[in-house]
Structures are given as C-alpha cells and as structure tokens.
CSV table of C-alpha atoms and ligand atoms in Angstrom, one decimal:
chain,number,residue,atom,x,y,z
A,1,MET,CA,1.7,-5.6,10.0
A,2,LYS,CA,3.0,-2.8,8.0
A,3,PHE,CA,0.8,0.3,7.3
A,4,PHE,CA,1.2,2.0,4.0
A,5,ILE,CA,-0.8,5.1,3.1
A,6,ASP,CA,-2.5,5.0,-0.3
A,7,THR,CA,-2.3,8.6,-1.5
A,8,ALA,CA,-0.1,11.1,-3.3
A,9,ASN,CA,-1.3,13.9,-0.9
A,10,LEU,CA,1.7,15.2,0.9
A,11,ALA,CA,-0.2,16.6,3.8
A,12,ASP,CA,-1.9,13.3,4.5
A,13,ILE,CA,1.5,11.5,4.2
A,14,ARG,CA,3.0,13.9,6.7
A,15,GLU,CA,0.1,13.5,9.1
A,16,ALA,CA,0.4,9.7,9.0
A,17,GLN,CA,4.1,10.0,9.4
A,18,ASP,CA,3.7,12.3,12.4
A,19,MET,CA,1.4,9.7,14.1
A,20,GLY,CA,4.5,7.4,14.0
A,21,ILE,CA,2.6,4.5,12.5
A,22,LEU,CA,3.6,4.8,8.8
A,23,ASP,CA,5.7,2.2,7.1
A,24,GLY,CA,5.4,3.3,3.5
A,25,VAL,CA,3.4,4.8,0.7
A,26,THR,CA,1.5,3.5,-2.3
A,27,THR,CA,0.5,5.7,-5.2
A,28,ASN,CA,-1.1,5.0,-8.6
A,29,PRO,CA,-1.7,7.2,-11.7
A,30,SER,CA,-5.3,8.1,-10.5
A,31,LEU,CA,-4.0,9.3,-7.1
A,32,MET,CA,-1.2,11.4,-8.8
A,33,ALA,CA,-3.8,12.9,-11.1
A,34,LYS,CA,-6.1,13.6,-8.2
A,35,GLU,CA,-3.3,15.8,-6.7
A,36,GLY,CA,-2.9,17.5,-10.1
A,37,ILE,CA,0.6,16.1,-10.6
A,38,THR,CA,1.2,15.9,-14.4
A,39,GLY,CA,4.2,15.8,-16.7
A,40,LYS,CA,7.3,13.6,-16.1
A,41,ASP,CA,9.4,16.1,-14.3
A,42,ASN,CA,6.6,17.0,-11.8
A,43,VAL,CA,5.8,13.4,-11.3
A,44,MET,CA,9.5,12.5,-10.5
A,45,ARG,CA,9.8,15.6,-8.2
A,46,HIS,CA,6.7,14.5,-6.4
A,47,TYR,CA,8.1,11.0,-5.8
A,48,LYS,CA,11.3,12.6,-4.4
A,49,GLN,CA,9.2,14.7,-2.0
A,50,ILE,CA,7.3,11.7,-0.8
A,51,CYS,CA,10.6,9.8,-0.2
A,52,GLU,CA,11.9,12.7,1.9
A,53,ILE,CA,8.9,12.5,4.2
A,54,VAL,CA,8.7,8.7,4.7
A,55,GLU,CA,11.5,6.3,5.6
A,56,GLY,CA,9.8,3.2,4.2
A,57,ASP,CA,9.0,1.9,0.7
A,58,VAL,CA,7.3,4.1,-1.8
A,59,SER,CA,5.5,2.4,-4.7
A,60,ALA,CA,5.7,4.4,-8.0
A,61,GLU,CA,3.7,3.0,-10.9
A,62,VAL,CA,4.9,2.7,-14.5
A,63,ILE,CA,2.6,4.1,-17.2
A,64,GLY,CA,4.0,2.1,-20.1
A,65,THR,CA,2.3,-1.1,-21.0
A,66,THR,CA,5.0,-2.9,-23.0
A,67,PHE,CA,8.0,-4.8,-21.5
A,68,ASP,CA,10.5,-2.2,-22.9
A,69,GLU,CA,8.5,0.8,-21.7
A,70,MET,CA,8.1,-0.7,-18.2
A,71,VAL,CA,11.8,-1.5,-18.0
A,72,SER,CA,13.0,1.9,-19.0
A,73,GLU,CA,10.4,3.7,-16.8
A,74,GLY,CA,11.0,1.4,-13.9
A,75,GLU,CA,14.8,1.8,-14.1
A,76,GLU,CA,14.4,5.6,-14.0
A,77,LEU,CA,12.0,5.5,-11.1
A,78,ALA,CA,14.3,3.1,-9.1
A,79,GLU,CA,17.2,5.5,-9.6
A,80,LEU,CA,15.2,8.3,-7.8
A,81,ASP,CA,15.6,6.8,-4.3
A,82,GLU,CA,16.6,3.5,-2.7
A,83,ASN,CA,13.1,3.3,-1.2
A,84,ILE,CA,11.3,3.4,-4.5
A,85,VAL,CA,9.5,0.2,-5.4
A,86,VAL,CA,8.5,-0.1,-9.0
A,87,LYS,CA,4.8,-0.8,-9.4
A,88,ILE,CA,4.0,-3.0,-12.3
A,89,PRO,CA,0.5,-4.0,-13.6
A,90,MET,CA,-0.4,-7.7,-13.7
A,91,THR,CA,-0.2,-8.4,-17.5
A,92,ARG,CA,1.9,-10.7,-19.6
A,93,ASP,CA,4.5,-8.0,-20.2
A,94,GLY,CA,4.2,-7.0,-16.6
A,95,VAL,CA,5.2,-10.5,-15.5
A,96,LYS,CA,8.2,-10.4,-17.7
A,97,ALA,CA,9.2,-7.0,-16.3
A,98,LEU,CA,8.8,-8.4,-12.7
A,99,LYS,CA,11.3,-11.2,-13.6
A,100,TYR,CA,13.7,-8.7,-15.2
A,101,PHE,CA,13.6,-6.4,-12.2
A,102,SER,CA,14.0,-9.2,-9.7
A,103,GLU,CA,17.1,-10.4,-11.5
A,104,LYS,CA,18.5,-6.9,-11.4
A,105,GLY,CA,17.8,-6.5,-7.7
A,106,ILE,CA,15.1,-3.8,-8.2
A,107,ARG,CA,12.1,-4.2,-5.9
A,108,THR,CA,8.6,-4.4,-7.4
A,109,ASN,CA,5.0,-4.3,-6.4
A,110,CYS,CA,2.7,-6.2,-8.8
A,111,THR,CA,-0.6,-4.3,-8.8
A,112,LEU,CA,-4.2,-4.9,-10.0
A,113,ILE,CA,-4.3,-8.4,-8.5
A,114,PHE,CA,-7.8,-9.9,-8.5
A,115,SER,CA,-7.1,-13.7,-8.4
A,116,ALA,CA,-4.9,-16.2,-6.6
A,117,GLY,CA,-3.5,-17.4,-9.9
A,118,GLN,CA,-2.3,-13.8,-10.7
A,119,ALA,CA,-0.7,-13.7,-7.2
A,120,LEU,CA,1.0,-17.0,-7.9
A,121,LEU,CA,2.4,-15.8,-11.2
A,122,ALA,CA,3.7,-12.6,-9.6
A,123,ALA,CA,5.5,-14.5,-6.8
A,124,LYS,CA,7.1,-16.9,-9.3
A,125,ALA,CA,8.3,-13.9,-11.3
A,126,GLY,CA,10.0,-12.6,-8.1
A,127,ALA,CA,7.7,-9.7,-7.2
A,128,SER,CA,8.6,-8.1,-3.8
A,129,TYR,CA,5.0,-7.3,-3.1
A,130,VAL,CA,1.6,-8.2,-4.6
A,131,SER,CA,-1.3,-5.9,-4.3
A,132,PRO,CA,-4.7,-7.7,-4.3
A,133,PHE,CA,-7.5,-5.1,-4.4
A,134,VAL,CA,-9.9,-6.0,-1.5
A,135,GLY,CA,-12.4,-3.1,-1.9
A,136,ARG,CA,-12.8,-3.3,-5.6
A,137,LEU,CA,-13.6,-7.0,-5.3
A,138,ASP,CA,-16.1,-6.3,-2.6
A,139,ASP,CA,-17.6,-3.6,-4.9
A,140,ILE,CA,-18.6,-6.4,-7.4
A,141,SER,CA,-20.0,-8.7,-4.7
A,142,THR,CA,-16.9,-10.9,-4.5
A,143,ASP,CA,-15.1,-11.5,-1.1
A,144,GLY,CA,-11.9,-9.5,-1.2
A,145,ILE,CA,-10.8,-10.7,2.2
A,146,GLU,CA,-11.1,-14.4,1.0
A,147,LEU,CA,-8.6,-13.6,-1.8
A,148,ILE,CA,-6.1,-12.3,0.8
A,149,GLU,CA,-6.6,-15.5,2.8
A,150,GLN,CA,-6.0,-17.7,-0.3
A,151,ILE,CA,-2.8,-15.8,-1.3
A,152,VAL,CA,-1.4,-15.9,2.3
A,153,THR,CA,-2.0,-19.7,2.3
A,154,ILE,CA,-0.4,-20.3,-1.1
A,155,TYR,CA,2.6,-18.2,-0.3
A,156,ARG,CA,3.1,-20.0,3.1
A,157,ASN,CA,2.7,-23.5,1.4
A,158,TYR,CA,5.7,-22.8,-0.9
A,159,GLY,CA,7.7,-20.3,1.2
A,160,TYR,CA,7.4,-17.5,-1.3
A,161,THR,CA,9.0,-14.3,0.1
A,162,THR,CA,6.7,-12.0,-1.9
A,163,GLU,CA,4.8,-9.8,0.7
A,164,VAL,CA,1.0,-9.7,0.6
A,165,LEU,CA,0.1,-6.0,0.4
A,166,ALA,CA,-3.7,-5.8,0.9
A,167,ALA,CA,-4.8,-2.9,-1.2
A,168,SER,CA,-8.0,-1.0,-1.9
A,169,ILE,CA,-8.6,-1.1,1.9
A,170,ARG,CA,-11.8,1.0,2.5
A,171,HIS,CA,-12.6,0.7,6.3
A,172,PRO,CA,-11.2,-0.4,9.6
A,173,MET,CA,-12.7,-3.9,9.5
A,174,HIS,CA,-10.8,-4.6,6.3
A,175,VAL,CA,-7.6,-3.8,8.3
A,176,ILE,CA,-8.5,-6.0,11.2
A,177,GLN,CA,-9.6,-8.9,8.9
A,178,CYS,CA,-6.3,-8.6,6.9
A,179,ALA,CA,-4.3,-8.6,10.2
A,180,GLU,CA,-6.1,-11.7,11.5
A,181,ILE,CA,-5.3,-13.6,8.2
A,182,GLY,CA,-1.7,-12.5,8.3
A,183,ALA,CA,-1.4,-10.0,5.4
A,184,ASP,CA,2.1,-8.5,5.6
A,185,VAL,CA,0.9,-5.0,4.7
A,186,MET,CA,-2.2,-3.0,4.3
A,187,THR,CA,-2.6,0.2,2.2
A,188,GLY,CA,-5.4,2.6,2.7
A,189,PRO,CA,-6.3,6.3,3.0
A,190,LEU,CA,-5.5,8.3,6.2
A,191,SER,CA,-9.2,8.1,7.1
A,192,VAL,CA,-8.9,4.3,7.6
A,193,MET,CA,-5.9,4.7,9.9
A,194,THR,CA,-7.6,7.4,12.0
A,195,ALA,CA,-10.8,5.4,12.1
A,196,LEU,CA,-8.9,2.7,14.0
A,197,LEU,CA,-8.4,5.2,16.9
A,198,ASN,CA,-12.1,5.5,17.7
A,199,HIS,CA,-14.2,3.8,20.3
A,200,PRO,CA,-17.1,5.4,22.1
A,201,LEU,CA,-16.2,3.8,25.4
A,202,THR,CA,-12.7,5.4,25.1
A,203,ASP,CA,-14.4,8.8,24.7
A,204,ILE,CA,-16.8,8.2,27.6
A,205,GLY,CA,-14.0,6.8,29.8
A,206,LEU,CA,-11.7,9.7,29.1
A,207,ALA,CA,-14.5,12.2,29.8
A,208,LYS,CA,-15.2,10.5,33.1
A,209,PHE,CA,-11.6,10.3,34.2
A,210,LEU,CA,-11.1,14.0,33.5
A,211,ALA,CA,-14.4,15.0,35.2
A,212,ASP,CA,-13.4,12.9,38.3
A,213,HIS,CA,-10.0,14.5,38.4
A,214,LYS,CA,-11.5,18.0,38.2
A,215,LYS,CA,-14.0,17.2,40.9
A,216,ALA,CA,-11.3,15.9,43.2
A,217,GLY,CA,-9.3,19.0,42.6
A,218,THR,CA,-12.1,21.4,43.4
A,219,ALA,CA,-13.0,19.4,46.6
A,220,LYS,CA,-9.7,20.2,48.2
B,1,E4P,C1,-3.2,0.0,-4.7
B,1,E4P,O1,-2.0,0.2,-4.5
B,1,E4P,C2,-4.1,1.0,-5.2
B,1,E4P,O2,-3.4,2.3,-5.2
B,1,E4P,C3,-5.3,1.2,-4.3
B,1,E4P,O3,-5.2,0.6,-3.1
B,1,E4P,C4,-6.6,1.2,-5.0
B,1,E4P,O4,-7.6,1.5,-4.1
B,1,E4P,P1,-9.1,2.0,-4.5
B,1,E4P,O5,-9.8,0.8,-5.0
B,1,E4P,O6,-9.6,2.6,-3.3
B,1,E4P,O7,-8.9,3.0,-5.6
C-alpha cells in the first residue's frame, strides 16, 4: 500500500520523507491556502519545492472549472516535474479533461469522488488515480470505507488500472480498513501516519527491556 501525505506543509512532508515511508503527496486548494501560498508563481514554486523533497507522485489540483481551463492549467502543472499528477475534479468537463490527458500520456488524479458511479466514469476516462473521500462521507453518516470496497471490486471485475487512492483519511483505523480491502494508496495527514506507530504494550515492553538491561548492568 502506498502512503501519500495530504498536506502542502513542507516540514510535515520532510518529516514523513525522513521516516522512509512516504510514497507521494496530495494537495488541494484548501491545503495550499492553509500554508498561505497564493498567486500563480508562488503556487508553482511551492509544487517544485515539494517535488524536490519527495521522489513519488505529487498531486497538483487545477483551479479552472471549464475543459479549456483545466487543460491549459494541467499542461503547465505537468511541465513542472515528471512526478506531477494533475488533479481534476469529478465534473462533466473534468471527465473530458481526464480523457484528454490520458490520451496525451499526462497522469491524473480524479478528486471529489463520492460514489462508485463517479469512480467508474473516471476509470473509463483513463484517470491514473481516483480519490474517494472516506472521512467526508463518514462526516455525513455514510460509510466511506464501503465506497472504497465497492470501487476496488468494480475495478478488479473489469481490470481497470486506475489506482484507488483512499482520501480524506482521518485516523489509523481508516488506514487499516483500506489496507484490508486492498486500496492501492491512502492519503492522510502526518498525524495519521505517526498514530500507526503507537501501542501501549510497545511502550511498556520497551521500558521493561531497558530497565532489565540497566539492572543487569548494575548487578555486575
Ligand atoms: C484529497 O486528496 C484531499 O486532499 C483530502 O484527502 C481531503 O481530506 P479532508 O476531508 O480531510 O479535507
């Protein structure tokens, strides 16, 4: 399972990279705004910086909503770095743009996926990734994990190569459930990745090992 970090914060990206478990980055306009990155030049520079830190795929989202806008923005983004994946919203124009990019060999991530039908359309249009938002579905009392399961089944049934990128991952159990189902990728904040480290028995066990080691040392 690939681990992407869902942030535009360079320090968090570096930390996940230093842990040696990072496979890529996803961003969105809200995450860029959260870091105070505004204006086209700054946005482009920021994506370049992210690509310098991580070796894997970096999703960069278009702001335009028409086919023409998505195509011209996406082409510029794709030129920034070979690891840039153009992130396209699930709309009618978005689907057309997915098809366009797929024919041009430019990789895409279709975002804002909330139903299996949307995921099927994105795969048919040649998206490289689909991003179903698990947490946001859970927020409205709908089972986000069930959607991941449906999409994985559908893609397997027909051999679609589009990767299922479980997005809006909010806690470690989301990660485990997605891994059990066979999602190709999960994207979440650094806190979700570090939460996977923790178990109280690990802490207790380590404290005991160290205490026993110290005792044996002083007994000599
Ligand atoms: C997907 O790529 C989005 O950036 C993201 O996962 C949304 O997560 P949120 O619902 O926590 O904002």
